[in-house]
Amino acid sequence: MSQLFYIKASPRGEQSFSVSVADAFVAAYRRAHPRDDIRTVDLFQKDLPPFDGAALQAKYAILSGGRPTEAQRGAWRAVEDTIAEFKAADKYLFALPMWNFGIPYRLKHYIDIITQPGYTFSFSPDQGYQGLVTGKPAMVVYARGGAYPPGSAAESFDLQSRYLELWLGFIGMGQVRRLVIEPTLGQTDGGVALRSQAMAQAEAMAPGF
Ligand SMILES: Cc1cc2nc3c(=O)[nH]c(=O)nc-3n(C[C@H](O)[C@H](O)[C@H](O)COP(=O)(O)O)c2cc1C
């Protein structure tokens, strides 16, 4: 039995292209893998621990081999719990909107919490940086208001997939499957055809994931 960790990074509920298509992926995945556990995290609902003074001081104290204070340790425990929940999964699914050419701030906050040396990556002078979340596939459903096709002049504005996949690779996840929904804005039918086409594509991809 595997655990699929489903991370929703859009707050738009049923209106969201990325969430409705990722939901279709989950439904098809459940039919194909009925014994698997599916854990869903909605980043706009989740109580993410602040990653500010105390957590940062704890991080720097640990990095420099020092001893964090009790308050810093408390803040660090919340970081460790969030990392443990993330690392417990075997497979990852992201529903990801493009915001200002990049990713929504709640996902950036989440990434800032879980990307920690000794937990999700390591560094040594001999071996450089190495990801510690290895052997786990990821599937990303990207939604964008505009279109950023490979080879086009707009491609360089796509810091959404570039950043996410760079980060996934950094923590060790080299196998990334992608489904791109674009352009979600300006569709004459409100995106009905685009959405249902992407849902069918997601349903076809789910059983082999
Ligand atoms: C705050 C915000 C910023 C956005 N920035 C961009 C952008 O830079 N480029 C783009 O093509 N679309 C942009 N959009 C449009 C969204 O990418 C589009 O509506 C997409 O469908 C959102 O994903 P969702 O439907 O899963 O929520 C933005 C939307 C919001 C709310």
CSV table of C-alpha atoms and ligand atoms in Angstrom, one decimal:
chain,number,residue,atom,x,y,z
A,1,MET,CA,0.0,0.0,0.0
A,2,SER,CA,1.3,3.4,-1.0
A,3,GLN,CA,0.4,6.9,0.3
A,4,LEU,CA,-0.4,9.6,-2.3
A,5,PHE,CA,0.1,13.1,-0.9
A,6,TYR,CA,-2.2,15.6,-2.7
A,7,ILE,CA,-1.2,19.2,-2.3
A,8,LYS,CA,-3.7,21.8,-3.4
A,9,ALA,CA,-2.2,25.3,-4.0
A,10,SER,CA,-5.2,27.1,-5.4
A,11,PRO,CA,-7.8,28.7,-3.0
A,12,ARG,CA,-10.5,28.7,-5.8
A,13,GLY,CA,-12.3,25.4,-4.8
A,14,GLU,CA,-14.4,24.0,-7.6
A,15,GLN,CA,-13.7,27.0,-9.9
A,16,SER,CA,-10.0,26.1,-9.9
A,17,PHE,CA,-8.8,24.4,-13.1
A,18,SER,CA,-5.8,22.8,-11.4
A,19,VAL,CA,-7.9,21.5,-8.4
A,20,SER,CA,-10.8,20.1,-10.5
A,21,VAL,CA,-8.4,18.3,-12.8
A,22,ALA,CA,-6.2,17.0,-10.0
A,23,ASP,CA,-9.5,15.9,-8.2
A,24,ALA,CA,-10.3,13.9,-11.4
A,25,PHE,CA,-6.8,12.4,-11.3
A,26,VAL,CA,-7.4,11.4,-7.6
A,27,ALA,CA,-10.8,9.8,-8.4
A,28,ALA,CA,-9.3,7.7,-11.2
A,29,TYR,CA,-6.2,6.9,-9.0
A,30,ARG,CA,-8.5,5.7,-6.2
A,31,ARG,CA,-10.4,3.4,-8.7
A,32,ALA,CA,-7.0,2.0,-9.9
A,33,HIS,CA,-5.4,1.7,-6.5
A,34,PRO,CA,-8.2,1.1,-4.0
A,35,ARG,CA,-5.9,0.0,-1.2
A,36,ASP,CA,-3.7,3.2,-1.3
A,37,ASP,CA,-4.0,5.9,1.2
A,38,ILE,CA,-4.7,9.4,-0.2
A,39,ARG,CA,-3.8,12.3,2.1
A,40,THR,CA,-5.0,15.8,1.0
A,41,VAL,CA,-3.5,19.1,2.1
A,42,ASP,CA,-5.1,22.3,1.1
A,43,LEU,CA,-2.4,24.9,1.6
A,44,PHE,CA,-4.9,27.8,1.9
A,45,GLN,CA,-6.6,26.0,4.8
A,46,LYS,CA,-3.7,24.3,6.5
A,47,ASP,CA,-2.3,25.9,9.6
A,48,LEU,CA,1.3,26.4,8.4
A,49,PRO,CA,3.8,27.2,11.2
A,50,PRO,CA,5.3,30.6,10.8
A,51,PHE,CA,8.8,30.5,9.3
A,52,ASP,CA,10.1,33.6,11.0
A,53,GLY,CA,12.5,34.7,13.8
A,54,ALA,CA,12.4,31.7,16.2
A,55,ALA,CA,12.4,29.0,13.4
A,56,LEU,CA,15.1,30.8,11.5
A,57,GLN,CA,17.3,31.2,14.6
A,58,ALA,CA,16.8,27.5,15.3
A,59,LYS,CA,17.8,26.7,11.8
A,60,TYR,CA,21.0,28.8,12.0
A,61,ALA,CA,21.8,27.5,15.4
A,62,ILE,CA,21.5,23.9,14.1
A,63,LEU,CA,23.5,24.7,10.9
A,64,SER,CA,26.4,26.2,13.0
A,65,GLY,CA,26.3,23.3,15.5
A,66,GLY,CA,24.9,25.5,18.3
A,67,ARG,CA,22.1,24.8,20.8
A,68,PRO,CA,18.7,26.4,20.1
A,69,THR,CA,16.8,27.9,23.0
A,70,GLU,CA,13.6,26.3,24.3
A,71,ALA,CA,11.4,28.7,22.2
A,72,GLN,CA,13.5,28.1,19.1
A,73,ARG,CA,13.2,24.3,19.7
A,74,GLY,CA,9.4,24.6,19.9
A,75,ALA,CA,9.4,26.5,16.6
A,76,TRP,CA,11.7,23.9,15.1
A,77,ARG,CA,9.4,21.0,16.2
A,78,ALA,CA,6.6,22.5,14.2
A,79,VAL,CA,8.9,22.6,11.2
A,80,GLU,CA,9.9,18.9,11.8
A,81,ASP,CA,6.3,17.8,12.1
A,82,THR,CA,5.5,19.5,8.7
A,83,ILE,CA,8.5,17.8,7.1
A,84,ALA,CA,7.6,14.4,8.6
A,85,GLU,CA,4.1,14.6,7.2
A,86,PHE,CA,5.5,15.5,3.8
A,87,LYS,CA,8.2,12.8,3.8
A,88,ALA,CA,5.8,10.0,4.9
A,89,ALA,CA,4.3,9.9,1.4
A,90,ASP,CA,5.3,7.7,-1.4
A,91,LYS,CA,4.0,9.8,-4.3
A,92,TYR,CA,3.1,13.4,-4.7
A,93,LEU,CA,0.4,15.3,-6.6
A,94,PHE,CA,0.3,19.1,-6.9
A,95,ALA,CA,-2.6,21.2,-8.1
A,96,LEU,CA,-0.7,24.4,-9.0
A,97,PRO,CA,-1.9,27.7,-10.4
A,98,MET,CA,0.4,30.3,-11.9
A,99,TRP,CA,0.5,33.5,-9.9
A,100,ASN,CA,2.6,36.3,-11.3
A,101,PHE,CA,4.6,33.9,-13.4
A,102,GLY,CA,5.5,31.9,-10.4
A,103,ILE,CA,3.7,29.9,-7.6
A,104,PRO,CA,1.2,31.1,-5.0
A,105,TYR,CA,2.7,32.4,-1.8
A,106,ARG,CA,1.2,29.6,0.4
A,107,LEU,CA,3.2,27.0,-1.6
A,108,LYS,CA,6.4,29.1,-1.3
A,109,HIS,CA,5.8,29.3,2.5
A,110,TYR,CA,5.4,25.5,2.6
A,111,ILE,CA,8.5,25.0,0.5
A,112,ASP,CA,10.4,27.3,2.9
A,113,ILE,CA,9.3,25.2,5.8
A,114,ILE,CA,10.1,21.8,4.4
A,115,THR,CA,13.4,22.5,2.5
A,116,GLN,CA,15.8,21.9,5.3
A,117,PRO,CA,19.4,20.5,5.4
A,118,GLY,CA,19.5,17.0,6.9
A,119,TYR,CA,15.8,16.5,6.3
A,120,THR,CA,15.0,17.0,2.6
A,121,PHE,CA,18.5,17.7,1.2
A,122,SER,CA,22.1,17.3,2.4
A,123,PHE,CA,25.3,19.2,1.6
A,124,SER,CA,28.9,18.0,1.9
A,125,PRO,CA,32.0,19.6,0.4
A,126,ASP,CA,32.8,16.3,-1.4
A,127,GLN,CA,29.4,15.5,-2.8
A,128,GLY,CA,27.8,18.9,-2.9
A,129,TYR,CA,24.0,19.1,-2.6
A,130,GLN,CA,22.0,15.8,-2.6
A,131,GLY,CA,18.2,15.4,-2.4
A,132,LEU,CA,16.9,13.2,0.4
A,133,VAL,CA,13.4,12.6,-0.9
A,134,THR,CA,14.4,10.0,-3.5
A,135,GLY,CA,12.7,7.3,-5.4
A,136,LYS,CA,9.3,9.0,-5.2
A,137,PRO,CA,7.4,10.2,-8.3
A,138,ALA,CA,5.6,13.5,-8.5
A,139,MET,CA,2.7,14.6,-10.8
A,140,VAL,CA,2.0,18.3,-11.3
A,141,VAL,CA,-1.2,19.8,-12.7
A,142,TYR,CA,-0.3,23.3,-13.8
A,143,ALA,CA,-3.0,25.9,-14.6
A,144,ARG,CA,-2.2,29.2,-16.3
A,145,GLY,CA,-4.3,32.1,-17.4
A,146,GLY,CA,-2.0,32.6,-20.5
A,147,ALA,CA,-0.1,30.2,-22.6
A,148,TYR,CA,3.6,29.5,-22.3
A,149,PRO,CA,4.4,26.8,-24.8
A,150,PRO,CA,7.9,25.4,-25.2
A,151,GLY,CA,9.8,27.3,-27.9
A,152,SER,CA,7.6,30.4,-27.7
A,153,ALA,CA,8.6,33.9,-26.7
A,154,ALA,CA,6.4,33.5,-23.6
A,155,GLU,CA,8.2,30.4,-22.4
A,156,SER,CA,10.8,32.3,-20.4
A,157,PHE,CA,8.0,33.9,-18.3
A,158,ASP,CA,7.1,30.4,-17.0
A,159,LEU,CA,8.8,30.5,-13.7
A,160,GLN,CA,6.0,28.3,-12.3
A,161,SER,CA,7.0,24.9,-13.7
A,162,ARG,CA,10.7,25.9,-13.9
A,163,TYR,CA,10.8,26.7,-10.2
A,164,LEU,CA,8.7,23.8,-9.0
A,165,GLU,CA,10.6,21.2,-11.0
A,166,LEU,CA,13.9,22.7,-10.0
A,167,TRP,CA,12.9,22.5,-6.4
A,168,LEU,CA,11.5,18.9,-6.8
A,169,GLY,CA,14.8,17.9,-8.4
A,170,PHE,CA,16.8,19.6,-5.6
A,171,ILE,CA,15.1,17.6,-2.9
A,172,GLY,CA,15.6,14.4,-4.9
A,173,MET,CA,12.4,14.0,-7.0
A,174,GLY,CA,13.7,13.6,-10.5
A,175,GLN,CA,10.6,11.8,-12.0
A,176,VAL,CA,8.0,14.5,-12.6
A,177,ARG,CA,4.9,14.0,-14.8
A,178,ARG,CA,3.1,17.1,-15.9
A,179,LEU,CA,-0.2,18.1,-17.2
A,180,VAL,CA,-0.5,21.7,-18.4
A,181,ILE,CA,-3.9,23.5,-18.6
A,182,GLU,CA,-3.6,26.8,-20.6
A,183,PRO,CA,-4.8,29.3,-21.4
A,184,THR,CA,-7.5,29.2,-18.8
A,185,LEU,CA,-8.5,32.8,-19.3
A,186,GLY,CA,-10.3,34.2,-22.4
A,187,GLN,CA,-11.9,30.9,-23.4
A,188,THR,CA,-15.2,31.6,-25.2
A,189,ASP,CA,-17.0,28.8,-23.4
A,190,GLY,CA,-15.5,29.8,-20.0
A,191,GLY,CA,-13.0,26.9,-20.2
A,192,VAL,CA,-15.6,24.1,-20.2
A,193,ALA,CA,-14.0,22.2,-23.1
A,194,LEU,CA,-10.4,22.9,-21.8
A,195,ARG,CA,-11.3,21.6,-18.4
A,196,SER,CA,-13.0,18.5,-19.5
A,197,GLN,CA,-10.2,17.7,-22.0
A,198,ALA,CA,-7.7,18.0,-19.2
A,199,MET,CA,-9.8,15.9,-16.8
A,200,ALA,CA,-9.9,13.1,-19.4
A,201,GLN,CA,-6.1,13.4,-19.8
A,202,ALA,CA,-5.7,13.2,-16.0
A,203,GLU,CA,-7.9,10.2,-15.7
A,204,ALA,CA,-5.8,8.4,-18.4
A,205,MET,CA,-2.6,9.2,-16.5
A,206,ALA,CA,-3.7,8.2,-13.0
A,207,PRO,CA,-3.7,4.3,-13.2
A,208,GLY,CA,-0.1,4.2,-14.3
A,209,PHE,CA,1.1,6.5,-11.5
B,1,LIG,C1,-2.9,36.4,-8.0
B,1,LIG,C2,-3.0,35.9,-9.4
B,1,LIG,C3,-1.9,36.1,-10.3
B,1,LIG,C4,-2.0,35.5,-11.6
B,1,LIG,N1,-0.9,35.7,-12.4
B,1,LIG,C5,-0.9,35.1,-13.6
B,1,LIG,C6,0.3,35.2,-14.4
B,1,LIG,O1,1.3,35.7,-14.1
B,1,LIG,N2,0.2,34.6,-15.7
B,1,LIG,C7,-0.9,34.0,-16.1
B,1,LIG,O2,-0.8,33.4,-17.2
B,1,LIG,N3,-2.0,33.9,-15.3
B,1,LIG,C8,-2.0,34.4,-14.1
B,1,LIG,N4,-3.1,34.3,-13.3
B,1,LIG,C9,-4.3,33.6,-13.8
B,1,LIG,C10,-4.2,32.1,-13.3
B,1,LIG,O3,-3.0,31.5,-13.6
B,1,LIG,C11,-5.4,31.3,-13.9
B,1,LIG,O4,-6.6,31.9,-13.5
B,1,LIG,C12,-5.3,29.9,-13.5
B,1,LIG,O5,-6.5,29.2,-14.0
B,1,LIG,C13,-5.3,29.7,-11.9
B,1,LIG,O6,-5.3,28.4,-11.6
B,1,LIG,P1,-6.6,27.7,-10.9
B,1,LIG,O7,-7.7,27.9,-11.9
B,1,LIG,O8,-6.2,26.4,-10.6
B,1,LIG,O9,-6.9,28.5,-9.6
B,1,LIG,C14,-3.1,34.9,-12.0
B,1,LIG,C15,-4.2,34.7,-11.2
B,1,LIG,C16,-4.1,35.2,-9.9
B,1,LIG,C17,-5.3,35.0,-9.0
